[in-house]
Coordinates of C-alpha atoms in Angstrom, one line a residue:
M21 CA -17.6 -45.1 10.2
P22 CA -16.3 -42.0 12.0
A23 CA -15.4 -39.2 9.7
F24 CA -13.8 -35.8 10.5
P25 CA -13.8 -32.5 8.7
A26 CA -10.6 -31.9 6.8
E27 CA -8.3 -29.1 7.9
F28 CA -5.8 -27.2 5.7
G29 CA -2.5 -29.1 5.4
M30 CA -3.8 -32.3 6.9
P31 CA -3.3 -35.7 5.2
L32 CA -6.6 -36.5 3.6
R33 CA -6.3 -39.6 1.5
V34 CA -3.7 -42.1 0.1
D35 CA -3.8 -42.9 -3.6
L36 CA -1.8 -45.6 -5.4
V37 CA -0.4 -45.6 -8.9
S38 CA -0.2 -49.2 -10.1
A39 CA 1.2 -50.9 -13.2
A40 CA -1.3 -53.7 -12.8
P41 CA -4.5 -52.2 -11.3
R42 CA -6.6 -55.3 -11.3
K43 CA -4.0 -57.3 -9.5
T44 CA -3.5 -54.4 -7.0
E45 CA -7.3 -54.1 -6.5
R46 CA -7.6 -57.8 -5.7
F47 CA -4.8 -57.5 -3.1
Y48 CA -6.3 -54.6 -1.2
R49 CA -9.8 -56.0 -1.3
G50 CA -8.5 -59.1 0.5
V51 CA -6.1 -57.4 3.0
L52 CA -8.1 -54.2 3.8
G53 CA -11.6 -55.1 2.9
W54 CA -11.9 -52.3 0.3
S55 CA -14.4 -52.3 -2.5
Y56 CA -13.8 -50.4 -5.8
R57 CA -16.0 -48.4 -8.0
N58 CA -15.5 -46.5 -11.2
T59 CA -16.4 -42.8 -11.1
A60 CA -18.4 -40.8 -13.6
P61 CA -17.1 -37.3 -14.4
V62 CA -18.9 -34.4 -12.9
H63 CA -17.4 -31.9 -15.3
E64 CA -16.9 -32.4 -19.0
D65 CA -13.3 -31.2 -18.8
A66 CA -12.6 -33.9 -16.3
R67 CA -13.8 -36.8 -18.6
E68 CA -10.3 -37.9 -19.5
A69 CA -9.4 -38.1 -15.8
S70 CA -12.1 -40.8 -15.3
Q71 CA -10.1 -43.3 -17.4
G72 CA -8.0 -45.7 -15.3
R73 CA -9.3 -44.3 -12.0
R74 CA -11.2 -46.4 -9.4
V75 CA -12.3 -45.3 -6.0
A76 CA -11.6 -47.6 -3.0
M77 CA -14.6 -47.5 -0.6
L78 CA -15.0 -48.7 3.0
S79 CA -18.4 -48.5 4.7
G80 CA -19.6 -46.1 2.1
M81 CA -16.7 -43.7 2.5
P82 CA -14.0 -43.1 -0.1
V83 CA -10.6 -43.9 1.4
S84 CA -8.3 -44.2 -1.6
V85 CA -8.0 -44.0 -5.4
L86 CA -6.3 -46.5 -7.6
L87 CA -4.8 -45.1 -10.7
D88 CA -3.5 -46.9 -13.8
A89 CA 0.1 -46.0 -14.3
A90 CA -0.5 -45.7 -18.0
D91 CA -2.8 -42.7 -17.3
A92 CA -1.1 -41.1 -14.4
D93 CA 1.7 -38.6 -14.3
A94 CA 3.3 -39.9 -11.1
F95 CA 5.7 -42.6 -9.8
T96 CA 4.6 -46.1 -10.6
N97 CA 3.8 -48.6 -7.8
Q98 CA 4.1 -45.9 -5.1
W99 CA 1.7 -44.5 -2.7
R100 CA 0.9 -40.8 -2.7
V101 CA -0.4 -39.0 0.3
N102 CA -2.8 -36.2 -0.5
F103 CA -3.1 -33.2 1.7
H104 CA -6.2 -30.9 2.0
V105 CA -5.7 -27.4 0.6
D106 CA -8.2 -24.5 0.1
S107 CA -6.9 -23.7 -3.4
A108 CA -4.8 -26.1 -5.5
A109 CA -3.6 -23.3 -7.7
G110 CA -2.5 -21.2 -4.7
A111 CA -0.8 -24.1 -3.1
V112 CA 1.2 -24.9 -6.3
E113 CA 2.4 -21.4 -6.5
K114 CA 3.5 -21.4 -2.9
A115 CA 5.2 -24.8 -3.4
R116 CA 7.0 -23.4 -6.4
E117 CA 8.3 -20.4 -4.4
L118 CA 9.6 -22.8 -1.7
G119 CA 11.6 -24.8 -4.3
A120 CA 9.3 -27.8 -4.8
T121 CA 9.2 -29.6 -8.2
I122 CA 5.8 -29.5 -9.9
Y123 CA 4.7 -32.8 -11.4
Q124 CA 1.1 -32.0 -12.1
E125 CA -0.5 -28.5 -12.4
P126 CA -4.0 -28.2 -10.9
T127 CA -6.3 -30.6 -12.7
P128 CA -10.0 -31.0 -12.4
L129 CA -11.0 -34.5 -11.2
V130 CA -14.1 -36.5 -12.0
D131 CA -15.7 -35.8 -8.6
G132 CA -15.5 -32.0 -8.9
S133 CA -12.2 -31.8 -6.9
T134 CA -9.0 -30.3 -8.1
M135 CA -5.6 -32.1 -7.8
A136 CA -2.0 -31.0 -8.1
V137 CA 1.1 -33.1 -7.5
V138 CA 4.4 -31.7 -6.3
A139 CA 7.6 -33.1 -4.8
D140 CA 9.2 -31.6 -1.6
P141 CA 13.0 -30.7 -1.6
A142 CA 13.9 -34.3 -0.7
G143 CA 11.9 -35.7 -3.6
G144 CA 8.9 -36.9 -1.6
L145 CA 5.8 -36.9 -3.7
I146 CA 2.6 -35.2 -2.3
G147 CA -0.8 -34.6 -3.7
L148 CA -2.6 -31.3 -3.1
L149 CA -6.3 -31.9 -3.1
E150 CA -8.9 -29.1 -3.2
Q151 CA -12.4 -30.5 -2.5
P152 CA -15.9 -29.1 -2.4
G153 CA -16.9 -28.6 1.2
E154 CA -19.4 -31.4 1.3
Q155 CA -16.6 -33.9 0.3
A156 CA -13.8 -32.6 2.6
F157 CA -14.0 -35.3 5.2
I158 CA -11.3 -37.7 6.5
A159 CA -12.0 -41.3 7.4
A160 CA -9.1 -42.5 9.6
G161 CA -8.0 -44.3 12.7
E162 CA -9.7 -47.7 12.2
P163 CA -9.1 -51.0 10.3
G164 CA -9.1 -50.3 6.5
T165 CA -8.2 -46.6 6.9
P166 CA -5.0 -44.6 7.3
V167 CA -3.8 -44.4 11.0
W168 CA -0.4 -42.7 10.6
F169 CA 1.8 -41.1 7.9
E170 CA 5.5 -41.0 7.7
L171 CA 7.9 -39.1 5.5
V172 CA 11.3 -40.8 4.7
A173 CA 13.4 -37.7 3.9
G174 CA 16.6 -39.4 2.9
P175 CA 20.0 -38.6 4.5
E176 CA 20.1 -36.7 7.8
E177 CA 21.7 -33.6 6.1
N178 CA 18.3 -33.1 4.2
F179 CA 16.3 -33.0 7.4
E180 CA 16.3 -29.3 8.3
E181 CA 15.5 -28.3 4.7
V182 CA 12.6 -30.7 4.4
A183 CA 11.2 -29.8 7.9
D184 CA 11.4 -26.1 7.1
F185 CA 9.6 -26.7 3.8
Y186 CA 6.6 -28.2 5.6
R187 CA 6.6 -25.6 8.3
Q188 CA 6.4 -22.8 5.7
F189 CA 4.1 -24.7 3.2
F190 CA 1.5 -26.1 5.5
G191 CA 2.3 -24.2 8.7
W192 CA 3.0 -27.4 10.6
E193 CA 4.3 -27.4 14.1
I194 CA 7.3 -29.8 13.9
A195 CA 8.9 -31.1 17.0
V196 CA 12.2 -33.0 16.8
R197 CA 12.0 -36.0 19.1
N198 CA 15.4 -37.6 18.4
K199 CA 18.5 -36.5 16.6
T200 CA 21.8 -38.4 16.5
E201 CA 24.7 -39.0 14.1
Q202 CA 22.6 -41.9 12.6
G203 CA 19.6 -39.7 11.8
A204 CA 16.7 -37.7 13.1
F205 CA 13.0 -38.2 13.9
A206 CA 10.4 -35.5 14.3
V207 CA 6.6 -35.4 14.5
A208 CA 4.2 -33.0 12.9
M209 CA 1.4 -31.8 15.2
E210 CA -2.0 -30.1 14.9
D211 CA -3.1 -28.4 18.2
G212 CA -0.5 -30.5 20.0
A213 CA -1.7 -33.8 18.6
P214 CA 0.8 -35.7 16.4
F215 CA -0.5 -36.9 13.0
A216 CA 2.7 -37.6 11.0
G217 CA 6.4 -38.5 11.4
L218 CA 9.4 -37.2 9.5
V219 CA 12.5 -39.5 9.4
A220 CA 15.9 -38.8 8.1
S221 CA 18.6 -41.5 8.1
A222 CA 21.5 -42.8 6.1
V223 CA 19.8 -46.2 6.4
A224 CA 17.2 -46.6 3.7
A225 CA 13.6 -47.4 4.7
Q226 CA 12.9 -51.1 4.1
T227 CA 10.3 -50.7 1.4
D228 CA 12.0 -52.9 -1.2
A229 CA 14.9 -55.3 -0.9
A230 CA 16.5 -53.8 -4.0
D231 CA 15.7 -50.2 -3.2
E232 CA 18.5 -48.5 -1.2
A233 CA 17.4 -44.9 -1.8
F234 CA 13.7 -44.7 -1.1
V235 CA 12.5 -41.2 -0.4
G236 CA 8.8 -40.4 0.1
W237 CA 5.7 -40.8 2.2
L238 CA 4.6 -44.1 3.7
A239 CA 1.1 -44.8 4.7
Y240 CA 0.3 -46.8 7.8
L241 CA -3.0 -48.6 7.2
G242 CA -5.1 -50.1 10.0
V243 CA -6.0 -53.8 10.2
E244 CA -8.0 -55.7 12.8
N245 CA -5.4 -58.4 13.3
I246 CA -1.8 -58.1 12.1
D247 CA -1.0 -61.8 11.7
T248 CA -4.2 -62.5 9.7
A249 CA -3.5 -59.5 7.5
V250 CA 0.1 -60.5 6.8
A251 CA -1.0 -64.1 6.0
K252 CA -3.6 -62.8 3.6
A253 CA -1.0 -60.5 2.0
E254 CA 1.3 -63.4 1.3
E255 CA -1.6 -65.5 0.0
L256 CA -2.5 -62.8 -2.5
G257 CA 1.0 -62.6 -3.9
G258 CA 2.5 -59.9 -1.6
A259 CA 5.8 -60.1 0.2
V260 CA 6.7 -59.4 3.9
L261 CA 9.5 -56.9 4.2
V262 CA 9.3 -56.5 8.0
A263 CA 7.6 -59.2 10.0
P264 CA 5.0 -58.3 12.6
Q265 CA 6.6 -56.8 15.7
A266 CA 5.4 -55.0 18.8
T267 CA 5.9 -51.2 18.8
E268 CA 4.7 -48.2 20.8
F269 CA 2.1 -47.7 18.0
G270 CA 0.9 -51.3 18.4
P271 CA 1.8 -54.4 16.3
L272 CA 3.3 -53.4 12.9
A273 CA 4.4 -55.1 9.7
T274 CA 5.6 -53.8 6.4
V275 CA 4.4 -55.6 3.3
Q276 CA 4.8 -55.2 -0.4
D277 CA 1.9 -55.7 -2.7
P278 CA 2.2 -57.9 -5.9
C279 CA 3.2 -54.8 -7.9
G280 CA 5.9 -53.6 -5.5
A281 CA 4.2 -50.8 -3.6
A282 CA 5.1 -50.9 0.1
V283 CA 2.7 -50.2 3.0
V284 CA 2.9 -50.5 6.7
L285 CA 0.1 -52.4 8.4
C286 CA -0.8 -51.4 11.9
E287 CA -3.1 -53.4 14.2
V288 CA -5.8 -51.1 15.6
P289 CA -9.0 -51.8 17.6
L290 CA -12.4 -51.7 16.0
P291 CA -14.2 -48.4 16.8
P292 CA -17.1 -48.7 19.3
E293 CA -20.5 -48.8 17.8
E294 CA -22.4 -45.5 18.3
D295 CA -25.8 -44.3 17.4
V296 CA -25.9 -41.6 14.7
R297 CA -26.5 -38.2 16.3
E298 CA -27.4 -34.9 14.8
S299 CA -24.0 -33.6 15.8
D300 CA -22.2 -36.2 13.7
P301 CA -20.3 -34.5 10.9
L302 CA -21.9 -36.5 8.1
E303 CA -25.4 -36.6 9.4
G304 CA -27.8 -35.4 6.7
I305 CA -25.2 -35.3 4.0
D306 CA -25.8 -37.4 0.8
L307 CA -22.7 -39.3 -0.1
S308 CA -24.3 -41.4 -2.9
Q309 CA -22.6 -39.3 -5.6
F310 CA -19.2 -40.6 -4.4
Q311 CA -20.2 -44.3 -4.4

């Protein structure tokens, strides 16, 4: 699986806080091909954090973490996008200065990382993940991994405040692509390449038929075939919120897992098979401790 070194402020991993982890695990095993493993704590002071925490793996790489809602100080049945930071403590202080709400102070994790959780001015929940250098890699852009991220920032009047928060916090370059009376859409870019969208609209994102005020980050996760993935989601107790449709990103569908967490599925091609080269970022690195 291709893997790329993490850069400051880049989305690194998507975690899910679930009220029924076993049911959730079964769903994503079937839809995305993930396997799950318990993790043993690296540090004694992180032992408590190993409870109710299972790592989702794909081709030997960690791609997500499933958290038991009973043991997590976060929103239940909601995805959390984690962003790479050099210092969780420093990032929290900066977020506090910029008006963010702090939900979790920097906390040691079982793999030697440090995690903090804050909410942006619109209420969007984000994780701040400080990882040892040998772990700071991103698996993305293929079936079973994140392929895009999007922040639903609420009403249009919140847009400038939220965009300015991310500009100052992560140093993102944010370009507004469309702005009307109905809302606004912008993209965040790194070296001119878009990696996330920011949407503000009076019309709520369709993440739950009963939820008319959703604010937060949505993960777009890759699948090999959109129709097969949607059929599997329904078979495993999920619901289709937005049926498969053709878009400029490729075929998309929004589904809800059996516990109510929404995710956008995006059909993407399989990566070409390549021989391992000495220049590959993970060549020579032992990932067994994360499995």
